[in-house]
Amino acid sequence: MTTTMPATSDTMRAVVKRGEGVENVVVADVPVPGTLPGLVKVRVVATGICGSDVHVAHDDFGYEAPVVMGHEILGRVTEAGSPEDEHWVGTRVACETYFSTCERCDMCRSGRRNLCRDRRSLGSFENGGFAPYIVMPVINLHALPDRLDEYEGVLTEPLACVAHCLLDPPVVDAGDRVLVTGPGAMGQLAAQVARVQGGDVTLAGLPRDAERLAVAEDLGIRTTTDAVEDEAFDVVIECSGTALGAADALRAAARGARYVQIGIFGREVQLPFDQVLVKELRVSSGFSSTPESWRRAIKLIRQGRVVLSPLVTARILALRRRPRRSRERPGVENGHRAQVTNDRRCMVPPRG
């Protein structure tokens, strides 16, 4: 494996991206990782299937093969590489997604390690969470609140990404008319966070998104499948990662509004970007997450300000057989979030 992590002589089954093409996403035996000072071993409970995992599978996102995929990791610490970190053993955790950064560049030294050019991320450049065990730096760990059930904590990482985009700094003011495009997991979380900030939120999707929009409606969020009115929103938050969704969001933004890009396109797209000029839109985004956005996300969870459990659409015991080879992109576009887990007790069918 192409990894800087230590390894033992034991092996485990994992989902591996071993080369170009979706056909090179396979279940394979890989070494069980070991620990070193500053690292901990985590027994993976579940790992979410993120849109960026799908982009890696289809070669639309950077990676270094072969690598164990998966970065939305929920687990329990089983071993610490340093005596001073033994207090983490037994703790239920989620984790920041970068294994290492250079720690010397301007971005690292200003606290923006997520923007380091030499960042090595879990699941793309270092072995990730689609496996029974993973090793990571102890500084990546975040203990989870007791109020979360056994599996919903896997959504802490995407919530931290949303918090980075919407809360650092805040982009929604109380009373703002907010449009969120794309009712997947990121859109659902963005709608909830925007509502926490006092926004009057509308979540927009397509007719085929009826089931996902129904989840948002159950949480008290207004939804629509109709074409949205031009220049009708003070804040637009694009979470679909599609050119159509982004174009609709740009047109729906009022003059002087804020436009936030959360969805990943995975390729070059054409957009009516003159809308930014003509309407003096303020455009922002956020790449991955930061320690501060993680702290904000966990506060939201601890205070019960966001709801995570309805956003998990399936739990997949994926390490017993070869993944299907298909151009379909399961677990992301066809639901909110699917989880890869090693625990057959938690198997439930997808909704719908």
mmCIF file of C-alpha atoms in Angstrom:
data_model
loop_
_atom_site.group_PDB
_atom_site.id
_atom_site.type_symbol
_atom_site.label_atom_id
_atom_site.label_comp_id
_atom_site.label_asym_id
_atom_site.label_seq_id
_atom_site.Cartn_x
_atom_site.Cartn_y
_atom_site.Cartn_z
ATOM 1 C CA MET A 1 0.000 0.000 0.000
ATOM 2 C CA THR A 2 1.099 3.576 -0.669
ATOM 3 C CA THR A 3 0.977 4.879 2.888
ATOM 4 C CA THR A 4 3.227 6.343 5.569
ATOM 5 C CA MET A 5 1.366 4.451 8.306
ATOM 6 C CA PRO A 6 3.105 1.603 10.185
ATOM 7 C CA ALA A 7 1.808 -1.916 9.507
ATOM 8 C CA THR A 8 1.640 -5.252 11.335
ATOM 9 C CA SER A 9 1.971 -8.750 9.878
ATOM 10 C CA ASP A 10 -1.800 -9.366 10.255
ATOM 11 C CA THR A 11 -4.241 -8.673 7.425
ATOM 12 C CA MET A 12 -7.821 -7.394 7.142
ATOM 13 C CA ARG A 13 -10.383 -6.904 4.384
ATOM 14 C CA ALA A 14 -10.774 -3.364 3.026
ATOM 15 C CA VAL A 15 -12.237 -1.410 0.104
ATOM 16 C CA VAL A 16 -9.209 -0.361 -1.942
ATOM 17 C CA LYS A 17 -8.768 1.988 -4.882
ATOM 18 C CA ARG A 18 -5.903 0.230 -6.638
ATOM 19 C CA GLY A 19 -5.698 2.177 -9.910
ATOM 20 C CA GLU A 20 -7.559 4.091 -12.586
ATOM 21 C CA GLY A 21 -11.210 3.337 -13.292
ATOM 22 C CA VAL A 22 -14.157 2.349 -11.116
ATOM 23 C CA GLU A 23 -13.350 -1.308 -11.879
ATOM 24 C CA ASN A 24 -10.253 -0.866 -9.716
ATOM 25 C CA VAL A 25 -12.313 -0.266 -6.579
ATOM 26 C CA VAL A 26 -12.042 -3.731 -5.014
ATOM 27 C CA VAL A 27 -12.289 -5.581 -1.719
ATOM 28 C CA ALA A 28 -8.796 -6.801 -0.893
ATOM 29 C CA ASP A 29 -6.597 -7.977 1.979
ATOM 30 C CA VAL A 30 -4.371 -5.235 3.416
ATOM 31 C CA PRO A 31 -2.068 -5.127 6.451
ATOM 32 C CA VAL A 32 -3.619 -4.248 9.800
ATOM 33 C CA PRO A 33 -2.039 -0.928 10.793
ATOM 34 C CA GLY A 34 0.201 -0.539 13.818
ATOM 35 C CA THR A 35 0.811 2.499 15.992
ATOM 36 C CA LEU A 36 3.652 4.874 16.720
ATOM 37 C CA PRO A 37 3.991 7.760 19.191
ATOM 38 C CA GLY A 38 1.428 10.404 18.361
ATOM 39 C CA LEU A 39 -0.838 7.905 16.587
ATOM 40 C CA VAL A 40 -3.840 5.888 17.763
ATOM 41 C CA LYS A 41 -5.527 2.798 16.344
ATOM 42 C CA VAL A 42 -9.293 3.073 15.896
ATOM 43 C CA ARG A 43 -11.710 0.191 15.421
ATOM 44 C CA VAL A 44 -14.049 1.439 12.714
ATOM 45 C CA VAL A 45 -17.749 1.221 13.578
ATOM 46 C CA ALA A 46 -18.976 2.820 10.342
ATOM 47 C CA THR A 47 -17.720 5.082 7.571
ATOM 48 C CA GLY A 48 -19.996 7.290 5.481
ATOM 49 C CA ILE A 49 -19.955 7.175 1.685
ATOM 50 C CA CYS A 50 -19.256 10.761 0.663
ATOM 51 C CA GLY A 51 -19.588 12.389 -2.750
ATOM 52 C CA SER A 52 -15.806 12.812 -2.819
ATOM 53 C CA ASP A 53 -15.413 9.025 -2.365
ATOM 54 C CA VAL A 54 -17.481 8.612 -5.519
ATOM 55 C CA HIS A 55 -15.303 11.184 -7.275
ATOM 56 C CA VAL A 56 -12.187 9.232 -6.224
ATOM 57 C CA ALA A 57 -13.733 5.999 -7.516
ATOM 58 C CA HIS A 58 -14.373 7.652 -10.889
ATOM 59 C CA ASP A 59 -10.978 9.434 -11.008
ATOM 60 C CA ASP A 60 -12.563 12.888 -10.681
ATOM 61 C CA PHE A 61 -10.691 13.700 -7.454
ATOM 62 C CA GLY A 62 -7.046 13.385 -6.453
ATOM 63 C CA TYR A 63 -5.746 10.164 -4.873
ATOM 64 C CA GLU A 64 -2.622 8.027 -4.652
ATOM 65 C CA ALA A 65 -3.194 4.344 -5.418
ATOM 66 C CA PRO A 66 -3.358 1.856 -3.914
ATOM 67 C CA VAL A 67 -5.245 3.303 -0.967
ATOM 68 C CA VAL A 68 -8.033 2.207 1.385
ATOM 69 C CA MET A 69 -10.956 4.558 0.732
ATOM 70 C CA GLY A 70 -13.303 6.338 3.150
ATOM 71 C CA HIS A 71 -12.879 9.382 5.395
ATOM 72 C CA GLU A 72 -16.199 9.986 7.262
ATOM 73 C CA ILE A 73 -15.078 7.739 10.100
ATOM 74 C CA LEU A 74 -16.822 6.754 13.307
ATOM 75 C CA GLY A 75 -15.046 4.387 15.681
ATOM 76 C CA ARG A 76 -13.563 3.612 19.067
ATOM 77 C CA VAL A 77 -9.933 4.003 20.027
ATOM 78 C CA THR A 78 -8.365 0.614 20.808
ATOM 79 C CA GLU A 79 -4.672 1.415 21.137
ATOM 80 C CA ALA A 80 -2.476 4.469 21.696
ATOM 81 C CA GLY A 81 1.101 4.796 20.517
ATOM 82 C CA SER A 82 2.113 7.027 23.439
ATOM 83 C CA PRO A 83 1.482 6.551 27.187
ATOM 84 C CA GLU A 84 0.197 10.120 27.467
ATOM 85 C CA ASP A 85 -2.572 9.283 24.982
ATOM 86 C CA GLU A 86 -3.848 6.156 26.780
ATOM 87 C CA HIS A 87 -6.859 8.098 28.095
ATOM 88 C CA TRP A 88 -8.321 7.966 24.571
ATOM 89 C CA VAL A 89 -8.612 4.157 24.643
ATOM 90 C CA GLY A 90 -12.285 3.142 24.658
ATOM 91 C CA THR A 91 -13.493 6.591 23.578
ATOM 92 C CA ARG A 92 -16.023 6.847 20.749
ATOM 93 C CA VAL A 93 -14.631 9.284 18.206
ATOM 94 C CA ALA A 94 -14.988 10.904 14.815
ATOM 95 C CA CYS A 95 -11.921 12.322 13.147
ATOM 96 C CA GLU A 96 -10.565 15.152 11.065
ATOM 97 C CA THR A 97 -9.707 13.899 7.618
ATOM 98 C CA TYR A 98 -6.085 14.817 7.068
ATOM 99 C CA PHE A 99 -3.355 12.450 8.175
ATOM 100 C CA SER A 100 -0.550 14.966 7.800
ATOM 101 C CA THR A 101 0.374 18.417 6.491
ATOM 102 C CA CYS A 102 3.754 20.066 6.023
ATOM 103 C CA GLU A 103 3.326 22.302 9.139
ATOM 104 C CA ARG A 104 5.709 24.847 7.515
ATOM 105 C CA CYS A 105 3.785 26.636 4.759
ATOM 106 C CA ASP A 106 1.886 29.902 5.230
ATOM 107 C CA MET A 107 -1.436 28.033 5.363
ATOM 108 C CA CYS A 108 -0.293 25.635 8.096
ATOM 109 C CA ARG A 109 1.344 28.379 10.124
ATOM 110 C CA SER A 110 -1.818 30.487 9.986
ATOM 111 C CA GLY A 111 -3.938 27.587 11.270
ATOM 112 C CA ARG A 112 -5.407 26.664 7.875
ATOM 113 C CA ARG A 113 -3.945 23.163 7.604
ATOM 114 C CA ASN A 114 -6.874 22.143 5.427
ATOM 115 C CA LEU A 115 -5.361 24.273 2.636
ATOM 116 C CA CYS A 116 -1.809 22.873 2.826
ATOM 117 C CA ARG A 117 -0.570 21.862 -0.643
ATOM 118 C CA ASP A 118 1.159 18.835 0.887
ATOM 119 C CA ARG A 119 -1.865 17.684 2.870
ATOM 120 C CA ARG A 120 -2.282 13.894 2.850
ATOM 121 C CA SER A 121 -5.929 13.050 3.411
ATOM 122 C CA LEU A 122 -7.411 9.862 4.803
ATOM 123 C CA GLY A 123 -9.133 7.758 2.158
ATOM 124 C CA SER A 124 -7.294 9.292 -0.795
ATOM 125 C CA PHE A 125 -3.588 9.642 0.054
ATOM 126 C CA GLU A 126 -3.475 7.638 3.294
ATOM 127 C CA ASN A 127 -5.449 4.531 4.165
ATOM 128 C CA GLY A 128 -8.993 5.396 5.215
ATOM 129 C CA GLY A 129 -12.016 3.977 6.976
ATOM 130 C CA PHE A 130 -13.506 1.358 4.624
ATOM 131 C CA ALA A 131 -11.729 -1.239 6.760
ATOM 132 C CA PRO A 132 -11.996 -2.715 10.274
ATOM 133 C CA TYR A 133 -9.106 -0.594 11.643
ATOM 134 C CA ILE A 134 -7.420 2.689 10.872
ATOM 135 C CA VAL A 135 -4.466 4.530 12.403
ATOM 136 C CA MET A 136 -4.448 8.318 12.631
ATOM 137 C CA PRO A 137 -2.820 11.170 14.571
ATOM 138 C CA VAL A 138 -4.268 11.698 18.027
ATOM 139 C CA ILE A 139 -4.756 15.402 17.199
ATOM 140 C CA ASN A 140 -7.409 14.331 14.637
ATOM 141 C CA LEU A 141 -9.713 12.887 17.291
ATOM 142 C CA HIS A 142 -12.969 14.380 18.537
ATOM 143 C CA ALA A 143 -14.896 12.636 21.300
ATOM 144 C CA LEU A 144 -18.592 12.380 20.470
ATOM 145 C CA PRO A 145 -21.480 13.452 22.706
ATOM 146 C CA ASP A 146 -23.347 10.672 24.489
ATOM 147 C CA ARG A 147 -26.659 11.848 23.004
ATOM 148 C CA LEU A 148 -25.743 10.359 19.603
ATOM 149 C CA ASP A 149 -26.856 6.805 18.878
ATOM 150 C CA GLU A 150 -24.361 4.114 17.897
ATOM 151 C CA TYR A 151 -24.087 5.088 14.227
ATOM 152 C CA GLU A 152 -25.322 8.628 13.519
ATOM 153 C CA GLY A 153 -22.005 10.114 14.664
ATOM 154 C CA VAL A 154 -20.628 9.174 11.250
ATOM 155 C CA LEU A 155 -22.248 12.396 10.003
ATOM 156 C CA THR A 156 -20.143 14.573 12.298
ATOM 157 C CA GLU A 157 -17.478 15.042 9.618
ATOM 158 C CA PRO A 158 -19.848 16.352 6.913
ATOM 159 C CA LEU A 159 -21.478 18.580 9.543
ATOM 160 C CA ALA A 160 -18.030 20.005 10.343
ATOM 161 C CA CYS A 161 -17.551 20.754 6.626
ATOM 162 C CA VAL A 162 -20.891 22.577 6.525
ATOM 163 C CA ALA A 163 -19.979 24.482 9.684
ATOM 164 C CA HIS A 164 -16.745 25.587 8.038
ATOM 165 C CA CYS A 165 -18.668 26.952 5.043
ATOM 166 C CA LEU A 166 -21.508 28.626 6.954
ATOM 167 C CA LEU A 167 -20.186 29.532 10.404
ATOM 168 C CA ASP A 168 -16.516 30.490 9.875
ATOM 169 C CA PRO A 169 -17.407 33.351 9.423
ATOM 170 C CA PRO A 170 -21.223 33.368 9.635
ATOM 171 C CA VAL A 171 -22.940 33.931 6.282
ATOM 172 C CA VAL A 172 -26.600 33.872 7.387
ATOM 173 C CA ASP A 173 -28.189 36.697 9.376
ATOM 174 C CA ALA A 174 -31.444 36.374 11.300
ATOM 175 C CA GLY A 175 -34.381 36.755 8.937
ATOM 176 C CA ASP A 176 -32.407 36.114 5.746
ATOM 177 C CA ARG A 177 -34.264 34.320 2.972
ATOM 178 C CA VAL A 178 -32.060 31.268 2.356
ATOM 179 C CA LEU A 179 -32.157 28.871 -0.608
ATOM 180 C CA VAL A 180 -30.328 25.536 -0.409
ATOM 181 C CA THR A 181 -30.034 23.603 -3.682
ATOM 182 C CA GLY A 182 -29.567 19.828 -3.493
ATOM 183 C CA PRO A 183 -31.341 17.760 -0.798
ATOM 184 C CA GLY A 184 -28.588 15.219 -0.188
ATOM 185 C CA ALA A 185 -26.828 14.930 3.149
ATOM 186 C CA MET A 186 -24.851 18.150 2.731
ATOM 187 C CA GLY A 187 -27.938 20.074 1.641
ATOM 188 C CA GLN A 188 -29.966 18.725 4.552
ATOM 189 C CA LEU A 189 -27.229 19.659 7.024
ATOM 190 C CA ALA A 190 -26.755 23.090 5.436
ATOM 191 C CA ALA A 191 -30.494 23.754 5.684
ATOM 192 C CA GLN A 192 -30.474 22.854 9.380
ATOM 193 C CA VAL A 193 -27.412 24.991 10.140
ATOM 194 C CA ALA A 194 -28.840 27.954 8.207
ATOM 195 C CA ARG A 195 -32.050 27.635 10.213
ATOM 196 C CA VAL A 196 -30.064 27.598 13.461
ATOM 197 C CA GLN A 197 -28.593 30.949 12.343
ATOM 198 C CA GLY A 198 -32.096 32.386 11.985
ATOM 199 C CA GLY A 199 -32.560 31.951 8.258
ATOM 200 C CA ASP A 200 -35.942 31.439 6.573
ATOM 201 C CA VAL A 201 -34.872 28.325 4.658
ATOM 202 C CA THR A 202 -36.134 26.695 1.471
ATOM 203 C CA LEU A 203 -34.559 23.417 0.334
ATOM 204 C CA ALA A 204 -34.880 22.859 -3.416
ATOM 205 C CA GLY A 205 -34.670 19.596 -5.328
ATOM 206 C CA LEU A 206 -36.008 17.747 -8.342
ATOM 207 C CA PRO A 207 -39.215 15.686 -8.481
ATOM 208 C CA ARG A 208 -37.126 12.523 -8.153
ATOM 209 C CA ASP A 209 -35.921 13.870 -4.777
ATOM 210 C CA ALA A 210 -39.385 13.565 -3.210
ATOM 211 C CA GLU A 211 -38.315 11.077 -0.548
ATOM 212 C CA ARG A 212 -35.332 13.130 0.541
ATOM 213 C CA LEU A 213 -37.378 16.322 0.575
ATOM 214 C CA ALA A 214 -39.949 14.558 2.747
ATOM 215 C CA VAL A 215 -37.226 14.027 5.374
ATOM 216 C CA ALA A 216 -36.554 17.772 5.415
ATOM 217 C CA GLU A 217 -40.273 18.524 5.665
ATOM 218 C CA ASP A 218 -40.500 16.210 8.681
ATOM 219 C CA LEU A 219 -37.799 18.386 10.264
ATOM 220 C CA GLY A 220 -39.880 21.506 9.618
ATOM 221 C CA ILE A 221 -37.901 22.782 6.619
ATOM 222 C CA ARG A 222 -39.788 24.247 3.645
ATOM 223 C CA THR A 223 -39.084 22.396 0.371
ATOM 224 C CA THR A 224 -39.832 22.827 -3.301
ATOM 225 C CA THR A 225 -39.414 21.030 -6.625
ATOM 226 C CA ASP A 226 -40.587 24.051 -8.629
ATOM 227 C CA ALA A 227 -38.358 26.516 -10.419
ATOM 228 C CA VAL A 228 -37.280 29.117 -7.889
ATOM 229 C CA GLU A 229 -37.873 32.814 -8.407
ATOM 230 C CA ASP A 230 -35.006 34.928 -9.721
ATOM 231 C CA GLU A 231 -33.362 37.343 -7.272
ATOM 232 C CA ALA A 232 -35.530 36.161 -4.376
ATOM 233 C CA PHE A 233 -32.970 35.044 -1.757
ATOM 234 C CA ASP A 234 -30.473 36.820 0.480
ATOM 235 C CA VAL A 235 -28.262 33.719 0.784
ATOM 236 C CA VAL A 236 -27.984 30.811 -1.665
ATOM 237 C CA ILE A 237 -26.144 27.660 -0.628
ATOM 238 C CA GLU A 238 -25.322 25.302 -3.501
ATOM 239 C CA CYS A 239 -25.031 21.680 -2.365
ATOM 240 C CA SER A 240 -25.964 19.676 -5.459
ATOM 241 C CA GLY A 241 -22.532 19.824 -7.095
ATOM 242 C CA THR A 242 -24.207 20.176 -10.505
ATOM 243 C CA ALA A 243 -23.982 22.941 -13.079
ATOM 244 C CA LEU A 244 -27.772 23.170 -13.220
ATOM 245 C CA GLY A 245 -28.055 23.566 -9.454
ATOM 246 C CA ALA A 246 -25.347 26.220 -9.367
ATOM 247 C CA ALA A 247 -26.879 28.153 -12.275
ATOM 248 C CA ASP A 248 -30.287 28.130 -10.578
ATOM 249 C CA ALA A 249 -28.699 29.279 -7.321
ATOM 250 C CA LEU A 250 -26.855 32.161 -9.001
ATOM 251 C CA ARG A 251 -30.039 33.351 -10.671
ATOM 252 C CA ALA A 252 -32.038 33.020 -7.442
ATOM 253 C CA ALA A 253 -29.597 35.208 -5.519
ATOM 254 C CA ALA A 254 -30.828 38.731 -4.853
ATOM 255 C CA ARG A 255 -28.652 41.729 -5.618
ATOM 256 C CA GLY A 256 -25.898 41.983 -3.024
ATOM 257 C CA ALA A 257 -26.635 38.446 -1.800
ATOM 258 C CA ARG A 258 -24.212 35.803 -0.570
ATOM 259 C CA TYR A 259 -23.479 32.680 -2.631
ATOM 260 C CA VAL A 260 -21.879 29.672 -0.909
ATOM 261 C CA GLN A 261 -20.559 26.693 -2.879
ATOM 262 C CA ILE A 262 -20.551 23.453 -0.846
ATOM 263 C CA GLY A 263 -21.211 20.800 -3.506
ATOM 264 C CA ILE A 264 -18.215 19.408 -5.443
ATOM 265 C CA PHE A 265 -18.580 19.375 -9.231
ATOM 266 C CA GLY A 266 -15.653 17.010 -9.830
ATOM 267 C CA ARG A 267 -15.094 18.502 -13.287
ATOM 268 C CA GLU A 268 -15.069 21.829 -15.110
ATOM 269 C CA VAL A 269 -18.554 23.303 -15.571
ATOM 270 C CA GLN A 270 -20.044 26.283 -17.383
ATOM 271 C CA LEU A 271 -21.922 28.779 -15.195
ATOM 272 C CA PRO A 272 -23.622 32.178 -15.716
ATOM 273 C CA PHE A 273 -20.897 33.818 -13.639
ATOM 274 C CA ASP A 274 -21.739 37.305 -14.868
ATOM 275 C CA GLN A 275 -24.479 37.058 -12.228
ATOM 276 C CA VAL A 276 -21.721 37.603 -9.652
ATOM 277 C CA LEU A 277 -20.634 40.813 -11.375
ATOM 278 C CA VAL A 278 -24.041 42.242 -12.248
ATOM 279 C CA LYS A 279 -25.536 41.587 -8.803
ATOM 280 C CA GLU A 280 -22.342 42.108 -6.766
ATOM 281 C CA LEU A 281 -22.684 38.698 -5.144
ATOM 282 C CA ARG A 282 -20.333 37.761 -2.329
ATOM 283 C CA VAL A 283 -19.006 34.285 -3.151
ATOM 284 C CA SER A 284 -17.483 31.988 -0.553
ATOM 285 C CA SER A 285 -16.842 28.336 0.128
ATOM 286 C CA GLY A 286 -14.813 26.119 2.423
ATOM 287 C CA PHE A 287 -12.529 23.194 1.726
ATOM 288 C CA SER A 288 -12.951 20.268 4.091
ATOM 289 C CA SER A 289 -12.976 21.337 7.759
ATOM 290 C CA THR A 290 -10.919 22.945 10.499
ATOM 291 C CA PRO A 291 -10.542 22.245 14.218
ATOM 292 C CA GLU A 292 -12.787 25.243 14.901
ATOM 293 C CA SER A 293 -15.530 23.985 12.582
ATOM 294 C CA TRP A 294 -15.357 20.612 14.332
ATOM 295 C CA ARG A 295 -15.848 22.288 17.694
ATOM 296 C CA ARG A 296 -18.831 24.192 16.310
ATOM 297 C CA ALA A 297 -20.321 21.010 14.797
ATOM 298 C CA ILE A 298 -20.045 19.082 18.057
ATOM 299 C CA LYS A 299 -21.614 21.975 19.978
ATOM 300 C CA LEU A 300 -24.575 21.875 17.575
ATOM 301 C CA ILE A 301 -24.928 18.137 18.187
ATOM 302 C CA ARG A 302 -24.544 18.429 21.965
ATOM 303 C CA GLN A 303 -27.182 21.166 22.127
ATOM 304 C CA GLY A 304 -29.620 19.197 19.946
ATOM 305 C CA ARG A 305 -29.696 21.942 17.313
ATOM 306 C CA VAL A 306 -29.262 19.519 14.378
ATOM 307 C CA VAL A 307 -30.822 16.104 13.693
ATOM 308 C CA LEU A 308 -28.637 13.440 12.068
ATOM 309 C CA SER A 309 -30.353 10.043 12.245
ATOM 310 C CA PRO A 310 -32.920 10.565 9.415
ATOM 311 C CA LEU A 311 -30.068 11.303 7.004
ATOM 312 C CA VAL A 312 -28.667 7.761 7.103
ATOM 313 C CA THR A 313 -30.430 5.855 4.318
ATOM 314 C CA ALA A 314 -28.603 2.509 4.407
ATOM 315 C CA ARG A 315 -25.995 0.541 6.302
ATOM 316 C CA ILE A 316 -23.951 -1.756 4.115
ATOM 317 C CA LEU A 317 -21.889 -4.718 5.292
ATOM 318 C CA ALA A 318 -19.493 -4.176 2.420
ATOM 319 C CA LEU A 319 -16.375 -6.169 3.285
ATOM 320 C CA ARG A 320 -17.799 -9.636 2.636
ATOM 321 C CA ARG A 321 -18.072 -9.408 -1.125
ATOM 322 C CA ARG A 322 -16.762 -7.554 -4.112
ATOM 323 C CA PRO A 323 -18.448 -4.161 -4.691
ATOM 324 C CA ARG A 324 -20.721 -4.019 -7.720
ATOM 325 C CA ARG A 325 -19.055 -2.679 -10.840
ATOM 326 C CA SER A 326 -21.408 -0.116 -12.254
ATOM 327 C CA ARG A 327 -21.550 3.423 -13.551
ATOM 328 C CA GLU A 328 -24.327 4.040 -11.016
ATOM 329 C CA ARG A 329 -23.126 6.004 -8.015
ATOM 330 C CA PRO A 330 -24.847 4.384 -5.025
ATOM 331 C CA GLY A 331 -25.095 5.840 -1.566
ATOM 332 C CA VAL A 332 -24.840 9.487 -2.545
ATOM 333 C CA GLU A 333 -27.145 10.548 -5.368
ATOM 334 C CA ASN A 334 -29.743 7.875 -4.549
ATOM 335 C CA GLY A 335 -30.052 8.734 -0.867
ATOM 336 C CA HIS A 336 -28.633 10.959 1.888
ATOM 337 C CA ARG A 337 -25.733 8.965 3.341
ATOM 338 C CA ALA A 338 -24.973 5.262 3.247
ATOM 339 C CA GLN A 339 -22.535 3.815 5.754
ATOM 340 C CA VAL A 340 -19.987 1.059 5.249
ATOM 341 C CA THR A 341 -19.799 -0.927 8.464
ATOM 342 C CA ASN A 342 -18.191 -4.087 9.792
ATOM 343 C CA ASP A 343 -21.092 -4.830 12.155
ATOM 344 C CA ARG A 344 -23.740 -7.084 10.630
ATOM 345 C CA ARG A 345 -26.121 -6.257 13.514
ATOM 346 C CA CYS A 346 -26.778 -2.854 11.980
ATOM 347 C CA MET A 347 -27.835 -4.038 8.518
ATOM 348 C CA VAL A 348 -30.952 -2.254 7.290
ATOM 349 C CA PRO A 349 -32.259 -1.961 3.729
ATOM 350 C CA PRO A 350 -32.137 1.364 1.907
ATOM 351 C CA ARG A 351 -35.339 3.403 2.022
ATOM 352 C CA GLY A 352 -37.454 3.314 -1.114
#
